[in-house]
Structures are given as structure tokens and as C-alpha cells.
Short mmCIF file of C-alpha atoms in Angstrom, two decimals:
data_model
loop_
_atom_site.label_atom_id
_atom_site.label_comp_id
_atom_site.label_asym_id
_atom_site.label_seq_id
_atom_site.Cartn_x
_atom_site.Cartn_y
_atom_site.Cartn_z
CA UNK P 1 -51.45 -106.76 27.54
CA UNK P 2 -51.50 -103.00 27.28
CA UNK P 3 -48.99 -102.64 30.16
CA UNK P 4 -46.69 -105.21 28.58
CA UNK P 5 -46.69 -103.29 25.28
CA UNK P 6 -45.78 -100.03 27.04
CA UNK P 7 -43.03 -101.75 29.00
CA UNK P 8 -41.64 -103.30 25.82
CA UNK P 9 -41.66 -99.92 24.07
CA UNK P 10 -39.77 -98.23 26.93
CA UNK P 11 -37.17 -101.02 26.98
CA UNK P 12 -36.53 -100.71 23.23
CA UNK P 13 -36.24 -96.91 23.53
CA UNK P 14 -33.72 -97.22 26.38
CA UNK P 15 -31.57 -99.68 24.44
CA UNK P 16 -31.63 -97.40 21.38
CA UNK P 17 -30.43 -94.42 23.41
CA UNK P 18 -27.58 -96.45 24.93
CA UNK P 19 -26.48 -97.59 21.47
CA UNK P 20 -26.61 -94.01 20.24
CA UNK P 21 -24.22 -92.89 22.99
CA UNK P 22 -21.73 -95.72 22.42
CA UNK P 23 -21.43 -95.51 18.62
CA UNK P 24 -18.34 -93.35 17.67
CA UNK P 25 -20.00 -91.62 14.73
CA UNK P 26 -22.49 -90.07 17.11
CA UNK P 27 -19.83 -88.11 19.05
CA UNK P 28 -21.66 -84.84 18.36
CA UNK P 29 -24.80 -86.20 19.96
CA UNK P 30 -22.81 -87.19 23.04
CA UNK P 31 -21.92 -83.54 23.66
CA UNK P 32 -25.56 -82.93 24.45
CA UNK P 33 -25.20 -85.13 27.52
CA UNK P 34 -21.71 -84.06 28.59
CA UNK P 35 -20.56 -80.87 30.31
CA UNK P 36 -17.41 -79.61 28.61
CA UNK P 37 -14.54 -78.39 30.81
CA UNK P 38 -13.57 -74.70 30.82
CA UNK P 39 -10.11 -74.45 29.26
CA UNK P 40 -9.39 -71.00 30.75
CA UNK P 41 -6.70 -71.06 33.46
CA UNK P 42 -7.67 -70.26 37.05
CA UNK P 43 -4.92 -67.66 37.56
CA UNK P 44 -5.16 -64.98 34.88
CA UNK P 45 -2.59 -62.44 36.07
CA UNK P 46 -2.55 -59.03 37.72
CA UNK P 47 -3.81 -55.56 36.86
CA UNK P 48 -2.67 -52.13 38.06
CA UNK P 49 -5.11 -49.23 38.07
CA UNK P 50 -4.94 -45.50 38.77
CA UNK P 51 -7.87 -43.24 39.62
CA UNK P 52 -8.25 -39.94 37.75
CA UNK P 53 -11.10 -38.40 39.76
CA UNK P 54 -9.07 -37.81 42.95
CA UNK P 55 -6.34 -35.70 41.27
CA UNK P 56 -9.04 -33.76 39.41
CA UNK P 57 -10.70 -32.91 42.74
CA UNK P 58 -7.34 -31.69 44.08
CA UNK P 59 -7.01 -29.35 41.10
CA UNK P 60 -10.56 -27.99 41.32
CA UNK P 61 -11.23 -27.97 45.09
CA UNK P 62 -9.47 -28.01 48.45
CA UNK P 63 -9.39 -31.79 48.92
CA UNK P 64 -8.75 -34.97 46.92
CA UNK P 65 -6.67 -38.14 46.65
CA UNK P 66 -3.99 -39.94 44.71
CA UNK P 67 -4.95 -43.59 44.51
CA UNK P 68 -3.76 -46.82 42.89
CA UNK P 69 -4.87 -50.45 43.09
CA UNK P 70 -3.50 -53.95 42.54
CA UNK P 71 -6.08 -56.50 41.40
CA UNK P 72 -5.64 -60.27 40.98
CA UNK P 73 -7.62 -62.02 38.25
CA UNK P 74 -8.89 -65.49 39.21
CA UNK P 75 -10.64 -67.17 36.27
CA UNK P 76 -12.05 -63.82 35.05
CA UNK P 77 -14.62 -64.15 37.84
CA UNK P 78 -13.08 -63.33 41.24
CA UNK P 79 -10.82 -60.30 41.76
CA UNK P 80 -9.10 -59.77 45.13
CA UNK P 81 -8.17 -56.07 45.34
CA UNK P 82 -5.71 -54.01 47.37
CA UNK P 83 -6.00 -50.21 47.09
CA UNK P 84 -3.56 -47.65 48.48
CA UNK P 85 -3.95 -43.89 48.41
CA UNK P 86 -2.85 -40.55 49.81
CA UNK P 87 -5.57 -38.10 50.82
CA UNK P 88 -5.00 -34.36 51.17
CA UNK P 89 -7.13 -31.41 52.30
CA UNK P 90 -6.35 -27.75 52.88
CA UNK P 91 -9.70 -26.21 53.72
CA UNK P 92 -9.72 -22.49 54.45
CA UNK P 93 -12.03 -20.87 56.98
CA UNK P 94 -15.40 -22.62 56.94
CA UNK P 95 -18.41 -20.35 56.43
CA UNK P 96 -20.42 -22.10 59.16
CA UNK P 97 -17.87 -23.05 61.83
CA UNK P 98 -15.17 -20.49 61.09
CA UNK P 99 -12.58 -23.26 61.34
CA UNK P 100 -9.76 -24.04 58.92
CA UNK P 101 -8.68 -27.62 58.40
CA UNK P 102 -5.57 -29.31 57.02
CA UNK P 103 -4.42 -32.93 56.71
CA UNK P 104 -2.35 -35.27 54.54
CA UNK P 105 -2.36 -39.01 55.24
CA UNK P 106 -2.34 -42.45 53.55
CA UNK P 107 -5.22 -44.91 53.57
CA UNK P 108 -5.76 -48.45 52.35
CA UNK P 109 -8.61 -50.71 51.28
CA UNK P 110 -8.81 -54.49 50.95
CA UNK P 111 -11.66 -56.38 49.33
CA UNK P 112 -13.07 -58.49 46.52
CA UNK P 113 -14.90 -57.91 43.24
CA UNK P 114 -17.07 -60.46 41.41
CA UNK P 115 -17.66 -60.38 37.66
CA UNK P 116 -21.46 -60.69 37.48
CA UNK P 117 -21.56 -60.74 33.67
CA UNK P 118 -22.82 -64.06 32.26
CA UNK P 119 -19.97 -64.38 29.74
CA UNK P 120 -17.08 -64.25 32.23
CA UNK P 121 -14.24 -64.26 29.67
CA UNK P 122 -15.44 -61.29 27.61
CA UNK P 123 -13.13 -58.24 27.54
CA UNK P 124 -15.99 -56.20 29.05
CA UNK P 125 -16.80 -56.82 32.71
CA UNK P 126 -19.46 -55.80 35.23
CA UNK P 127 -18.41 -55.92 38.87
CA UNK P 128 -20.03 -55.99 42.28
CA UNK P 129 -17.89 -56.09 45.40
CA UNK P 130 -16.93 -54.72 48.78
CA UNK P 131 -13.99 -53.05 50.57
CA UNK P 132 -12.80 -52.77 54.14
CA UNK P 133 -10.92 -49.48 54.55
CA UNK P 134 -8.80 -47.78 57.20
CA UNK P 135 -6.87 -44.57 57.71
CA UNK P 136 -4.79 -43.24 60.59
CA UNK P 137 -4.28 -39.49 60.17
CA UNK P 138 -3.33 -36.26 61.92
CA UNK P 139 -4.92 -32.90 61.24
CA UNK P 140 -4.77 -29.23 62.17
CA UNK P 141 -8.06 -27.60 63.23
CA UNK P 142 -7.60 -23.86 63.73
CA UNK P 143 -9.63 -20.68 64.08
CA UNK P 144 -8.89 -16.99 64.21
CA UNK P 145 -7.76 -15.71 67.57
CA UNK P 146 -10.64 -14.77 69.86
CA UNK P 147 -10.62 -11.33 71.51
CA UNK P 148 -12.28 -10.90 74.89
CA UNK P 149 -14.71 -7.95 74.51
CA UNK P 150 -14.18 -6.85 78.14
CA UNK P 151 -10.52 -7.41 78.93
CA UNK P 152 -9.31 -7.06 75.34
CA UNK P 153 -7.13 -10.13 75.67
CA UNK P 154 -6.54 -12.46 72.74
CA UNK P 155 -6.91 -16.22 73.07
CA UNK P 156 -5.91 -18.85 70.56
CA UNK P 157 -8.55 -21.37 69.56
CA UNK P 158 -7.73 -24.63 67.78
CA UNK P 159 -5.35 -27.53 67.88
CA UNK P 160 -2.53 -28.87 65.74
CA UNK P 161 -1.51 -32.47 65.05
CA UNK P 162 -4.81 -33.95 66.26
CA UNK P 163 -4.57 -37.77 66.17
CA UNK P 164 -7.52 -39.48 64.47
CA UNK P 165 -8.47 -42.73 62.77
CA UNK P 166 -11.43 -44.22 60.93
CA UNK P 167 -12.60 -47.66 59.75
CA UNK P 168 -15.32 -48.02 57.14
CA UNK P 169 -16.92 -50.43 54.63
CA UNK P 170 -17.65 -49.80 50.95
CA UNK P 171 -20.12 -51.40 48.58
CA UNK P 172 -18.79 -51.24 45.01
CA UNK P 173 -20.40 -51.47 41.57
CA UNK P 174 -18.30 -50.97 38.45
CA UNK P 175 -17.70 -51.57 34.74
CA UNK P 176 -14.48 -51.79 32.76
CA UNK P 177 -13.84 -52.23 29.06
CA UNK P 178 -10.80 -53.27 27.03
CA UNK P 179 -9.48 -50.41 24.89
CA UNK P 180 -6.37 -51.75 23.20
CA UNK P 181 -3.97 -54.50 24.22
CA UNK P 182 -3.50 -54.55 27.99
CA UNK P 183 -5.18 -51.17 28.52
CA UNK P 184 -8.67 -50.88 30.03
CA UNK P 185 -10.82 -47.99 31.18
CA UNK P 186 -13.38 -48.37 33.94
CA UNK P 187 -15.46 -46.61 36.55
CA UNK P 188 -16.89 -47.53 39.93
CA UNK P 189 -19.61 -46.16 42.16
CA UNK P 190 -19.00 -46.64 45.90
CA UNK P 191 -21.29 -46.35 48.88
CA UNK P 192 -19.23 -45.84 52.07
CA UNK P 193 -20.44 -46.52 55.60
CA UNK P 194 -18.41 -45.57 58.66
CA UNK P 195 -17.84 -48.34 61.20
CA UNK P 196 -15.99 -46.64 64.07
CA UNK P 197 -13.65 -43.71 64.43
CA UNK P 198 -11.75 -41.38 66.73
CA UNK P 199 -11.60 -37.61 66.26
CA UNK P 200 -10.26 -34.66 68.18
CA UNK P 201 -11.80 -33.13 71.28
CA UNK P 202 -12.65 -29.80 69.66
CA UNK P 203 -14.99 -31.17 66.97
CA UNK P 204 -15.37 -33.42 63.95
CA UNK P 205 -12.68 -33.37 61.29
CA UNK P 206 -13.86 -31.85 58.02
CA UNK P 207 -12.28 -34.44 55.68
CA UNK P 208 -11.17 -38.06 56.19
CA UNK P 209 -8.46 -39.36 53.76
CA UNK P 210 -9.97 -41.96 51.42
CA UNK P 211 -13.46 -41.49 52.83
CA UNK P 212 -14.18 -37.93 51.75
CA UNK P 213 -16.15 -35.17 53.46
CA UNK P 214 -16.80 -36.41 56.97
CA UNK P 215 -20.21 -37.93 57.70
CA UNK P 216 -21.66 -41.29 58.77
CA UNK P 217 -21.90 -42.31 55.10
CA UNK P 218 -20.72 -41.10 51.73
CA UNK P 219 -20.95 -41.88 48.00
CA UNK P 220 -18.14 -41.38 45.49
CA UNK P 221 -17.23 -42.18 41.88
CA UNK P 222 -13.85 -43.33 40.52
CA UNK P 223 -12.64 -43.36 36.92
CA UNK P 224 -9.70 -45.74 36.44
CA UNK P 225 -6.97 -46.40 33.89
CA UNK P 226 -6.20 -50.14 34.13
CA UNK P 227 -3.15 -52.02 32.82
CA UNK P 228 -3.01 -55.84 32.69
CA UNK P 229 0.37 -57.36 33.54
#
């Protein structure tokens, strides 16, 4: 008898819930059991951005970059990115090696950012992403003429138009915020890891366009002005 009573109670409760969902005046209650569709469009436009740190480095030191990016907005969540820049260095005689170094060359990056903020459609975004990057550049690596202490002859040391290239990956973390209308400001921190490269026969190049001071890895910061279009 006890099992029958429990079974009868469960049946009545089930019927009551079904009636609750089918009665029109209980539309608000139905929302509790229904996942509402996101009304935001999948394609949300483009954005152009320009880095301010690279030009500042060119003004204050002997190397830097001019860099811009095109970013596609997919549902405020995924952001395919193409970045193009021009790196320049004119490094006078190094204190350690005695070499001077000069190069100017373009570079590009291709990758993806993800908006990891819970509220995807807010005007403030937090990104995590990656880049594949490549540059093909030529450089001049020169030193003062060397004088033979015995024969007093002078020999040139160095090489011009050295052909080089480098591939690397970048891990990216960044934030951008809406300022007014289509204008945003944002910054990114990037960890760069060299994949493979070719350099001259007389030594490592001092600076790699887009990568920075030459090493197996590097870390940089960008500050961007962003315009939605």
C-alpha cells in the first residue's frame, strides 16, 4: 500500500508539471526550462589597430617597429587576426662584439584571439590567443678595419646584405576597452618562441624585425589604438 501511495503521488506531480508547461499564462515559468537563443549576429565586423610602443622605441633607442593589424569579430568571441609591420634597427658599435648592425624589413603574423570574458558582448574584452610569425630580412654586420700588428696591413671585417629569415610562435594575452564610439584602447603581452631561422656566417644578427633583440625567446608589450569598422 505504501508503494502504491508513493507511485500515485509521483504520477499526480508529473501531470501537474505538464499542465503548468502547457497553460499559456505560465509562459514565464516555461523560460526556466528553455534555453533562449542569442540574438547577436555571428559576423560583427572588422577592427583596425595600430601599435604605439614600436614607434616609441624607435624614438628612444636604435630599434623598433611600425605595426598595424586587421581583426575580424566573430560573435564577440573569436577574432582571427592578421598583423603586418616594418622593423628597423641601426645599432652602432656593440660594446661586447665591436660590431655595428643595420636592417629594415617587413614581417607578418597570423593567428587567433579568444574572448575569455564570461559576458562576451560587453564593450570590455579579455583575450588569449596565439600567432605564427615570419620575416625575411637582409642586414649589414660590420666592424672597424683590422690592422695587422706585424705587416701593418688593413683588412676589412664584416658583411653587407646578409640574407636571413626567422619563423616564430607567440602566445598572447590582452585587454581592450571601449573609449567612445568605435574607438578602443588595448594592450597585449606576448611571449615569443623561435621555431627555426637562418643567419649569416659571421655571427648572429643583433635584431630580428618583429621579434626583437635576437634570442631563442623574447617577451614584448604592445599598446594599441583600435577602430571598429
